[in-house]
Amino acid sequence: MIAQLAADATDSALLSPGMIKVVIISVYLGLLLCLGVFSSRLFRGTSEDYLLASHSIGPFLLLMSLFGTTMTGFALVGSTGESFAEGVGVYGMLASSSGIIHSLCFFVLGVKLWSWGKKYGYTTQAGFFRDRLDSDKFGLLLVPVLVALVVPYLLVGVISAGKAIEGATRGDFLWLIESGYSETGGIPPWLTGLVICVVVLVYVFFGGMRGTAWANTFQTLVFMILGIVAFYLIATSLAEKAVADGRAHQIVDGERIVRTDPPTGLWDSLHIVSQEIPKARRVRAEVGLENQIESVEAPPQFRTRERLDPWMFFTYMLIPFSVGMFPHLFQHWLTAKSAKAFKLSIVVHPVFILIVWVPCVLIGVWATTGLINIPPPVAGDPNKVLGFMVKSLSGDVLGGFLLAGILAAIMSSLDSQFLCIGTMFTSDIVVHYGGKNRFSDRQIVLISRCFIVAVVTVTYFLSLTDIAQTRVFQLGIWCFSGFSSLFPLAFLAVYWRGLSKWGAYAGLITAASVWFALFYASEFGAIDNWSVDLTIGERTIQTMPVATIFLATIVSTVVVSLITPKPNPTTLAKFFPVKG
Amino acid sequence: MKYLVVGLVLVLVVLHQDVWNWDNDRLVLGFIPFTLAYHACISIAASVVWLLAATKAWPTNLEGDETSQQPNRAGGDA
């Protein structure tokens, strides 16, 4: 099939829409590979350089790598799809709260853990907790839990990429339908997943953490710039279409009339397109074209949160605490050159979230308006909405660039996750139990690389299973809920002298078991928007599962810490020196 | 200053709940749904609060950070 794609490029189909996109994406991926190979030339040959870039990352690279790592397919593909399915409330649910909470985590955990990491030589979270709790076996329990949570996160990225590219190239390769490789004529998700896994693998393999930080910076710039370009193109194209279809209206002498003047720019286009938001779905489902401008009573759910329980919204705020326990972010924190390097990330992160999320959410609700016909297979799978919009409303060349931007967002998270899992296996299992002096630096780097290859391979094959049919947003929420539930452990370890190793065990086991029980009850994410409902009197309130897990973890950690032997004073003195 | 920053973060959390905007379906500036505009402002406010934290309430004496362990020049001179 790949040969067929290449052959297409060499014959008369060279300039076909699909091939233009394929060529642009290929050039972009080639640039990434070059960046990875180039950064490997700066490799100093030590394991610390491969895994932590020798603590040399300054403020700008740290900002771009932290932001690029936290923004994944979930932010672009997932937020567009979710706002298409649920409305604009998705920004408040996750993005604005993330602006507050992510920076909070960088401030209260990142800076402190960086300082201890630099002083005591930590590479992973397990190394820190083992030391802080005086418990070697705690790492044995923590590592499998973290790996089990990172793998679904990896899948979110690979699945998003596959769905987005398939949606964006739908109908471009009709011969794929005839040959049975695709039902839609788009590039099949398995091929996209394979390509991005190989590309990310190559630059992580050769470049290590320095290559990852550079690639993240490059990709973050790419997806932010191209995201804004996509927003502009979709807004102006939709507005032109609205006018051409007689869907736009304006008020003249107090009366609403059909508008015939073409849009005059972005601002005007935004007004035309957003007029339609209140009519979303209702127009599509129930009202004919002749009635849609004047007689439709606007259902407000797509521009308000009327269907969302305020308690559900409140408990959503716990989800962003996940960044406090992401193992790949922990590793990125340790790359900082100094504590002051964190300042830029802490301050700018909320605004960067705004720049990425607001356009995606608007594109998602515009897709509900009926200004563009979303075919049932796409509407039924919201992950495909962004790709479909890009394909339908931008030219082939720009469409290719925008697809490269979507892939950039996805890959800038995948690389850090692949690297961190490889690091955990190497540092927490192989080196920890094999003995620090048993392996040379060169051997440690080799072992890390081998594990990274294994992780990428396993992830790719998992993405081919039925899990790939799950909605990206839902899968991401469950994954983040697990990490969020571990946040209290990290916070108490950093700020509470009373945390005992038995308290930490209790917290970890509680978090893992309650998370699994609730995930099972939600049929492993198959039930959308699954909530834990509490009935108080005649009122039933809905809460996010993360609230139950979070609370259970705090209670078990604190109670067990209080009733078990106190931590070793020598250890406490190491982490909580007496002031003065 | 540390307590001011903590207080401002709590204010942001309370403002974030905005149950008073739950049914507001107005379009701000004629194109952006109110709830989206409101929460975009929360994001900007968060940046301002974290700017205050980074400039006025930055932790001192961080272990491993040479820059924060250097003696205060002004204090030394005094």
XYZ file of C-alpha atoms in Angstrom:
658
model
C 0.000 0.000 0.000
C 2.838 2.386 0.830
C 4.345 1.522 -2.537
C 1.042 2.378 -4.177
C 1.011 5.765 -2.423
C 4.530 6.424 -3.654
C 3.608 5.341 -7.146
C 0.716 7.766 -7.075
C 3.159 10.556 -6.480
C 5.197 9.737 -9.519
C 2.472 9.541 -12.105
C -0.328 11.801 -13.110
C -1.789 11.711 -9.640
C 1.166 13.749 -8.338
C -0.984 16.772 -7.676
C -4.053 14.955 -6.402
C -5.394 16.425 -3.128
C -4.419 13.371 -1.137
C -0.879 13.267 -2.465
C -0.326 16.963 -1.757
C -1.164 16.329 1.900
C 0.949 13.201 2.026
C 3.950 15.032 0.561
C 3.631 17.970 3.002
C 3.261 15.681 5.993
C 6.207 13.598 4.786
C 8.416 16.684 4.485
C 7.397 17.746 8.000
C 8.167 14.325 9.435
C 11.487 14.374 7.586
C 12.375 17.683 9.238
C 11.617 16.174 12.631
C 13.883 13.253 11.895
C 16.672 15.636 10.891
C 16.191 17.556 14.148
C 16.434 14.348 16.149
C 19.557 13.213 14.349
C 21.132 16.676 14.684
C 20.439 16.825 18.424
C 22.097 13.444 18.796
C 25.342 15.106 17.656
C 25.230 17.161 20.856
C 24.835 14.001 22.947
C 27.528 13.920 25.627
C 27.456 10.133 25.916
C 26.289 9.976 29.534
C 23.038 8.483 30.778
C 22.267 11.761 32.599
C 22.529 13.600 29.297
C 20.362 11.056 27.473
C 17.641 10.988 30.152
C 17.772 14.533 31.595
C 19.705 16.621 29.040
C 22.285 17.236 31.797
C 19.929 19.708 33.560
C 20.666 22.227 30.812
C 17.218 23.332 29.609
C 16.567 27.071 29.874
C 13.269 28.964 30.348
C 12.096 29.068 26.721
C 12.822 25.437 25.889
C 11.310 24.409 29.239
C 8.114 26.366 28.532
C 7.730 24.906 25.065
C 8.535 21.360 26.120
C 6.242 21.447 29.181
C 3.407 22.996 27.200
C 3.927 20.762 24.163
C 3.955 17.729 26.419
C 0.722 18.616 28.236
C -1.102 19.470 25.003
C -1.780 16.333 23.051
C -4.344 15.018 20.602
C -6.670 15.438 23.552
C -6.313 19.231 23.317
C -6.817 19.590 19.571
C -8.766 16.611 18.260
C -10.484 15.792 21.562
C -11.572 19.335 22.472
C -13.008 19.975 19.004
C -14.844 16.669 19.073
C -16.115 17.163 22.599
C -17.401 20.675 21.950
C -19.116 19.269 18.863
C -20.769 16.673 21.082
C -21.348 18.683 24.269
C -21.032 22.430 23.550
C -18.785 25.309 24.617
C -18.803 24.315 28.295
C -15.879 22.032 27.541
C -13.475 24.994 27.792
C -14.506 25.807 31.340
C -14.549 22.164 32.306
C -10.981 21.512 31.429
C -9.033 24.362 29.861
C -9.522 27.334 32.183
C -9.186 25.113 35.250
C -5.984 23.716 33.750
C -4.626 27.240 33.470
C -4.957 27.593 37.225
C -4.040 24.075 38.311
C -1.177 23.237 35.921
C 0.775 26.309 36.933
C -0.040 25.537 40.567
C 1.511 22.092 40.137
C 4.611 23.548 38.463
C 4.903 26.058 41.309
C 4.291 23.886 44.367
C 5.675 20.565 43.100
C 7.839 21.145 40.040
C 10.255 23.634 41.557
C 10.667 21.696 44.809
C 11.100 18.322 43.121
C 13.565 19.843 40.674
C 15.699 21.077 43.566
C 15.685 17.711 45.335
C 16.185 15.912 42.023
C 19.267 17.955 41.248
C 20.699 17.560 44.727
C 19.987 13.860 45.222
C 20.213 12.704 41.594
C 16.670 11.514 40.954
C 15.640 10.550 37.455
C 12.156 9.207 38.095
C 9.306 9.542 40.585
C 9.972 6.082 41.998
C 13.510 7.152 42.891
C 12.176 10.146 44.813
C 9.462 8.226 46.667
C 11.822 5.394 47.583
C 14.136 7.912 49.181
C 11.474 10.085 50.773
C 9.591 7.134 52.259
C 12.591 4.959 53.115
C 10.883 2.156 51.271
C 12.510 0.278 48.454
C 9.421 -1.784 47.691
C 7.226 1.289 47.208
C 8.837 1.719 43.803
C 7.826 -1.801 42.826
C 4.208 -0.866 43.423
C 4.368 2.639 41.966
C 6.045 1.834 38.644
C 3.395 -0.633 37.369
C 0.612 1.802 38.347
C 2.284 4.661 36.468
C 2.990 2.501 33.417
C -0.610 1.241 33.410
C -1.798 4.858 33.335
C 0.696 6.129 30.767
C -0.172 3.452 28.211
C -3.792 4.676 27.727
C -2.391 8.199 27.470
C -0.096 7.025 24.702
C -3.047 5.387 22.994
C -4.965 8.673 23.104
C -2.192 10.189 20.983
C -1.908 7.384 18.468
C -5.688 7.025 18.116
C -6.168 10.787 17.683
C -3.590 10.938 14.932
C -5.163 8.027 13.054
C -8.682 9.443 13.282
C -7.672 12.982 12.349
C -5.724 11.950 9.260
C -8.401 9.501 8.179
C -11.056 12.215 8.460
C -8.903 14.739 6.629
C -8.084 12.483 3.681
C -11.536 10.954 3.365
C -12.225 10.190 -0.302
C -8.733 11.205 -1.445
C -7.580 7.643 -2.120
C -10.558 5.847 -3.606
C -8.423 2.896 -4.665
C -8.026 2.106 -0.962
C -11.738 1.289 -0.851
C -11.446 -1.063 -3.790
C -8.436 -2.796 -2.325
C -10.138 -3.156 1.059
C -7.652 -1.056 3.067
C -10.147 1.665 3.911
C -13.895 2.110 4.066
C -13.752 5.856 3.517
C -10.997 6.350 0.976
C -8.861 8.063 3.623
C -5.470 7.003 4.934
C -6.274 4.175 7.367
C -5.511 4.854 11.053
C -3.160 1.873 11.294
C -0.849 3.441 8.711
C -0.827 6.866 10.378
C -0.167 5.240 13.748
C 2.698 3.215 12.303
C 4.340 6.231 10.670
C 4.191 8.527 13.704
C 5.345 5.765 16.046
C 8.388 5.165 13.821
C 9.204 8.887 13.482
C 8.891 9.567 17.216
C 10.861 6.434 17.967
C 13.724 7.538 15.742
C 14.207 10.997 17.233
C 13.724 9.829 20.807
C 16.067 6.897 20.179
C 18.864 9.093 18.854
C 18.196 12.416 20.569
C 17.079 11.318 24.046
C 15.760 14.111 26.277
C 17.615 16.885 24.441
C 16.175 15.733 21.114
C 12.747 15.502 22.728
C 12.961 19.032 24.162
C 14.057 20.477 20.819
C 11.441 18.537 18.884
C 8.780 19.610 21.386
C 9.732 23.242 20.975
C 9.637 22.992 17.196
C 6.341 21.122 17.252
C 4.709 23.418 19.803
C 5.502 26.417 17.598
C 4.179 24.545 14.572
C 0.878 23.505 16.104
C 0.202 26.875 17.719
C 0.845 28.833 14.518
C -0.974 26.382 12.296
C -3.853 26.165 14.775
C -4.415 29.897 14.422
C -4.168 29.602 10.630
C -6.723 26.762 10.696
C -9.059 28.856 12.806
C -8.812 31.745 10.358
C -9.414 29.550 7.323
C -12.322 27.655 8.821
C -14.007 30.830 10.088
C -13.720 32.695 6.779
C -14.640 29.687 4.646
C -17.678 28.851 6.772
C -18.823 32.472 6.626
C -18.530 32.561 2.828
C -20.487 29.336 2.669
C -23.153 30.698 5.018
C -23.689 33.720 2.786
C -23.659 31.671 -0.402
C -26.238 29.259 1.042
C -28.502 32.089 2.206
C -27.922 31.124 5.838
C -26.456 34.422 7.075
C -28.746 37.176 8.254
C -28.510 40.792 9.301
C -30.776 43.352 10.948
C -31.882 46.200 8.670
C -34.359 48.769 9.986
C -35.165 46.502 12.886
C -36.005 43.561 10.644
C -34.032 40.411 10.143
C -33.193 39.776 6.496
C -31.058 37.334 4.568
C -27.577 38.706 4.001
C -26.138 38.703 0.498
C -22.903 40.696 0.959
C -19.824 38.484 1.198
C -17.848 38.550 4.473
C -15.312 41.353 4.726
C -12.683 39.711 6.899
C -12.103 37.607 9.987
C -14.119 39.767 12.379
C -17.108 39.848 10.066
C -16.789 36.117 9.420
C -16.794 35.365 13.134
C -20.055 37.269 13.517
C -21.682 35.455 10.610
C -20.636 31.988 11.740
C -21.413 32.420 15.426
C -24.950 33.647 14.662
C -25.669 30.025 13.994
C -24.471 28.590 17.283
C -27.842 28.855 19.048
C -29.492 26.943 16.270
C -27.101 24.063 16.500
C -28.530 20.613 16.152
C -32.080 21.879 16.342
C -31.708 23.239 12.835
C -30.030 20.145 11.613
C -32.501 17.758 13.138
C -35.895 19.379 13.025
C -36.158 22.443 10.838
C -36.142 22.890 7.095
C -33.944 25.438 5.356
C -36.850 27.802 4.694
C -37.586 28.295 8.366
C -34.220 28.356 9.948
C -33.513 32.064 10.087
C -36.593 33.583 11.639
C -38.747 30.965 13.243
C -36.367 28.736 15.132
C -36.450 29.042 18.878
C -32.808 28.834 19.825
C -31.940 25.947 22.138
C -29.182 27.328 24.328
C -27.294 24.201 25.330
C -24.533 24.675 22.813
C -23.535 28.061 24.105
C -24.271 27.520 27.776
C -23.797 24.698 30.220
C -27.485 24.210 30.943
C -27.306 20.410 30.902
C -24.249 20.162 33.099
C -24.595 19.572 36.831
C -22.669 22.304 38.706
C -21.154 19.630 40.947
C -19.945 17.764 37.899
C -18.355 20.988 36.703
C -16.788 21.646 40.101
C -15.302 18.160 40.390
C -13.917 18.398 36.860
C -11.462 20.839 38.372
C -9.616 17.945 39.993
C -8.680 16.445 36.612
C -5.838 18.912 35.822
C -4.064 17.883 39.030
C -2.914 14.970 36.896
C 0.087 17.008 35.722
C 1.424 16.791 39.268
C 1.986 13.071 38.803
C 2.636 12.670 35.082
C 5.937 10.781 35.002
C 6.956 12.461 31.748
C 6.437 15.918 33.253
C 8.437 14.934 36.329
C 11.290 14.055 33.984
C 10.917 17.340 32.116
C 11.012 19.271 35.411
C 14.359 17.694 36.169
C 15.847 18.968 32.905
C 15.592 22.610 34.041
C 18.829 24.551 34.218
C 17.760 26.394 37.377
C 14.669 26.983 39.502
C 14.187 30.349 37.835
C 13.759 28.587 34.491
C 10.304 27.555 35.719
C 9.008 31.109 36.005
C 8.207 31.603 32.338
C 6.292 28.322 32.171
C 4.283 29.090 35.295
C 3.209 32.519 34.037
C 2.605 31.837 30.338
C 1.029 28.376 30.497
C -2.604 29.565 31.097
C -2.489 31.968 28.144
C -0.976 29.324 25.886
C -3.866 27.027 26.817
C -6.271 29.793 25.810
C -4.549 30.250 22.446
C -4.882 26.555 21.619
C -8.267 25.696 23.142
C -10.553 28.636 22.307
C -10.228 28.204 18.520
C -10.713 24.429 18.791
C -13.833 24.786 20.940
C -15.319 27.354 18.572
C -14.588 25.138 15.571
C -16.327 22.268 17.375
C -19.535 24.249 18.048
C -19.519 25.735 14.563
C -19.571 22.171 13.289
C -22.892 21.663 15.068
C -24.595 24.549 13.282
C -25.413 22.847 10.026
C -23.343 25.416 8.096
C -21.331 22.445 7.029
C -22.825 19.055 6.477
C -21.152 16.620 8.819
C -21.828 13.141 7.451
C -23.191 10.583 9.939
C -19.986 8.502 10.083
C -18.060 11.635 11.123
C -20.778 12.941 13.449
C -20.898 9.538 15.098
C -17.182 9.684 15.811
C -16.393 13.209 17.112
C -12.635 12.500 16.922
C -12.929 12.904 13.159
C -14.641 16.302 13.218
C -11.508 18.482 13.185
C -9.911 16.536 10.354
C -13.120 16.674 8.361
C -13.477 20.442 8.858
C -9.883 21.008 7.767
C -10.380 18.901 4.675
C -13.664 20.526 3.731
C -12.785 24.156 4.355
C -9.140 24.666 3.454
C -7.166 24.164 0.270
C -5.097 21.049 -0.231
C -1.739 22.699 0.465
C -2.910 24.488 3.608
C -4.845 21.383 4.581
C -1.596 19.452 4.445
C 0.149 21.999 6.673
C -2.706 21.947 9.140
C -2.608 18.181 9.334
C 1.103 18.456 10.055
C 0.139 20.824 12.900
C -2.270 18.278 14.346
C 0.401 15.603 14.200
C 2.860 18.004 15.851
C 0.585 18.411 18.873
C 0.158 14.693 19.182
C 3.793 13.730 18.717
C 5.076 16.375 21.137
C 3.446 14.402 23.919
C 4.141 10.916 22.618
C 7.900 11.434 22.596
C 8.110 12.407 26.275
C 5.848 9.535 27.268
C 7.885 6.981 25.339
C 11.084 8.347 26.859
C 9.704 8.347 30.413
C 8.499 4.754 30.282
C 11.870 3.681 28.920
C 13.516 5.653 31.723
C 11.337 4.075 34.402
C 12.136 0.541 33.290
C 15.817 1.328 33.053
C 16.280 3.353 36.244
C 13.655 1.883 38.541
C 13.954 -1.766 37.596
C 17.137 -2.636 35.735
C 19.665 -0.256 37.297
C 17.995 -0.198 40.716
C 17.984 -3.964 41.115
C 20.997 -4.714 38.920
C 23.214 -2.344 40.884
C 24.391 1.160 40.012
C 27.936 0.073 39.373
C 27.038 -2.912 37.288
C 26.296 -0.970 34.125
C 28.357 1.595 32.296
C 26.734 4.781 31.025
C 26.866 3.412 27.517
C 25.023 0.270 28.636
C 22.364 2.272 30.469
C 21.683 4.321 27.347
C 21.489 1.101 25.305
C 19.040 -0.469 27.774
C 16.880 2.684 27.725
C 16.793 2.636 23.955
C 15.783 -1.025 23.886
C 12.908 -0.391 26.307
C 11.760 2.590 24.282
C 11.588 0.400 21.169
C 9.594 -2.195 23.136
C 7.155 0.419 24.517
C 6.542 1.921 21.074
C 5.918 -1.535 19.620
C 3.445 -2.531 22.347
C 1.623 0.805 22.082
C 1.283 0.505 18.349
C -0.192 -2.981 18.495
C -2.586 -1.941 21.286
C -3.808 0.895 19.074
C -4.951 -1.724 16.546
C -7.307 -3.365 19.051
C -10.903 -2.461 19.923
C -9.615 0.135 22.406
C -9.028 2.354 19.384
C -12.786 2.699 18.967
C -13.163 4.493 22.317
C -13.855 8.239 22.249
C -10.532 10.019 22.708
C -11.911 12.477 25.232
C -13.439 9.792 27.454
C -10.324 7.638 27.410
C -8.222 10.698 28.231
C -10.462 11.683 31.143
C -10.133 8.248 32.759
C -6.398 8.269 32.275
C -6.045 11.767 33.766
C -8.330 10.813 36.669
C -5.878 8.104 37.641
C -2.916 10.491 37.675
C -4.941 13.158 39.518
C -5.765 10.673 42.236
C -2.067 10.220 42.876
C -1.502 13.971 43.264
C -2.222 13.941 47.039
C 0.636 11.465 47.465
C 3.101 13.775 45.760
C 1.846 16.860 47.572
C 1.951 15.221 51.010
C 5.412 13.792 50.297
C 6.717 17.269 49.570
C 4.952 19.267 52.289
C 3.936 16.923 55.133
C 6.548 15.547 57.496
C 3.975 13.122 58.873
C 3.602 11.068 55.675
C 4.689 7.517 56.538
C 5.522 4.774 54.098
C 2.435 2.832 55.217
C 0.306 5.893 54.564
C 1.764 6.147 51.086
C 1.123 2.447 50.452
C -2.469 2.868 51.616
C -2.945 5.905 49.377
C -1.482 4.233 46.307
C -3.453 1.025 46.754
C -6.647 2.957 47.438
C -6.181 5.154 44.362
C -5.487 2.179 42.089
C -8.300 -0.012 43.401
C -11.020 2.678 43.532
C -9.989 3.898 40.063
C -10.265 0.378 38.660
C -13.615 -0.281 40.362
C -15.139 2.891 38.909
C -13.569 2.359 35.476
C -15.090 -1.142 35.489
C -18.473 0.302 36.475
C -18.280 2.679 33.500
C -17.742 -0.362 31.248
C -14.144 0.730 30.724
C -15.070 4.140 29.428
C -17.724 2.895 27.025
C -20.458 4.836 28.874
C -19.998 8.502 27.956
C -19.991 11.107 30.725
C -20.273 8.443 33.420
C -20.613 10.000 36.865
C -20.753 9.044 40.528
C -24.216 10.115 41.652
C -24.977 11.038 45.244
C -28.539 11.431 46.504
C -29.033 13.943 49.305
C -32.701 14.242 50.231
C -34.558 14.667 46.977
C -31.546 16.085 45.161
C -29.199 13.878 43.168
C -25.855 15.420 42.413
C -23.478 14.167 39.770
C -19.749 14.118 40.418
C -16.773 13.133 38.340
C -15.262 9.764 39.368
C -11.971 11.544 40.083
C -13.558 13.246 43.122
C -14.306 9.921 44.803
C -10.851 8.526 44.073
C -9.100 11.748 45.087
C -10.949 11.946 48.397
C -10.460 8.259 49.169
C -6.731 8.606 48.513
C -6.357 11.606 50.818
C -8.317 9.977 53.652
C -6.497 6.656 53.478
C -3.056 8.292 53.183
C -3.564 10.657 56.113
C -5.365 8.215 58.434
C -2.873 5.398 57.916
C 0.072 7.802 58.276
C -1.324 9.000 61.602
C -1.710 5.504 63.081
C 1.508 3.931 61.803
C 5.118 4.476 62.954
C 6.498 7.939 62.237
C 9.013 8.433 59.418
C 12.720 8.106 60.122
C 14.068 11.409 61.606
C 17.221 11.156 59.482
C 15.125 10.989 56.341
C 12.984 13.881 57.484
C 16.081 15.948 58.163
C 17.178 15.317 54.574
C 13.973 16.704 53.099
C 12.848 19.116 55.807
C 15.987 20.692 57.220
C 15.567 22.851 60.273
C 15.493 26.475 59.170
C 18.046 28.931 60.419
C 2.707 38.059 49.805
C 2.501 34.265 49.889
C -0.905 34.490 51.583
C -2.115 37.026 49.025
C -1.208 34.638 46.213
C -2.958 31.741 47.974
C -6.011 33.967 48.453
C -6.038 34.996 44.795
C -5.805 31.390 43.650
C -8.805 30.542 45.852
C -10.690 33.509 44.368
C -9.932 32.152 40.893
C -11.292 28.755 41.926
C -14.523 30.354 43.204
C -14.893 32.554 40.119
C -14.322 29.499 37.978
C -17.543 27.926 39.266
C -19.694 30.798 37.839
C -23.046 29.127 38.486
C -24.478 32.598 37.977
C -23.627 32.316 34.273
C -25.132 28.898 33.784
C -28.004 29.957 31.497
C -26.389 32.968 29.865
C -26.548 32.393 26.093
C -25.451 35.887 25.031
C -22.733 36.281 22.422
C -19.943 38.575 23.629
C -18.592 40.929 20.911
C -21.185 39.357 18.666
C -19.381 36.083 18.140
C -18.064 34.399 21.284
C -20.499 32.601 23.596
C -20.542 34.225 27.033
C -19.371 31.198 28.983
C -16.404 30.775 26.650
C -15.458 34.461 26.916
C -15.788 34.354 30.711
C -13.501 31.372 31.047
C -11.012 32.829 28.582
C -10.795 35.774 31.000
C -10.215 33.307 33.847
C -7.208 31.977 31.907
C -5.794 35.486 31.522
C -6.435 36.236 35.197
C -4.616 33.016 36.117
C -1.545 34.209 34.212
C -1.618 37.475 36.123
C -1.871 35.697 39.484
C 1.007 33.373 38.584
C 3.058 36.373 37.457
C 2.549 37.798 40.928
C 3.561 34.478 42.473
C 6.694 34.195 40.337
C 7.855 37.727 41.063
C 6.747 38.285 44.670
C 6.393 34.871 46.294
C 9.132 32.773 44.707
C 10.509 30.099 47.068
C 13.983 30.799 48.435
C 16.836 28.538 49.487
C 15.950 25.795 47.052
C 18.402 22.951 47.390
C 20.522 22.405 44.314
C 19.801 25.877 42.960
C 22.985 27.878 43.079
C 21.209 31.088 42.193
C 18.821 30.937 45.153
C 21.590 30.008 47.584
C 23.761 32.952 46.802
C 23.827 35.484 49.630
C 21.615 38.478 49.100
C 23.973 41.067 47.680
C 21.975 43.988 48.998
C 21.789 42.404 52.409
C 25.513 41.664 52.368
C 26.377 45.174 51.442
C 24.254 46.484 54.188
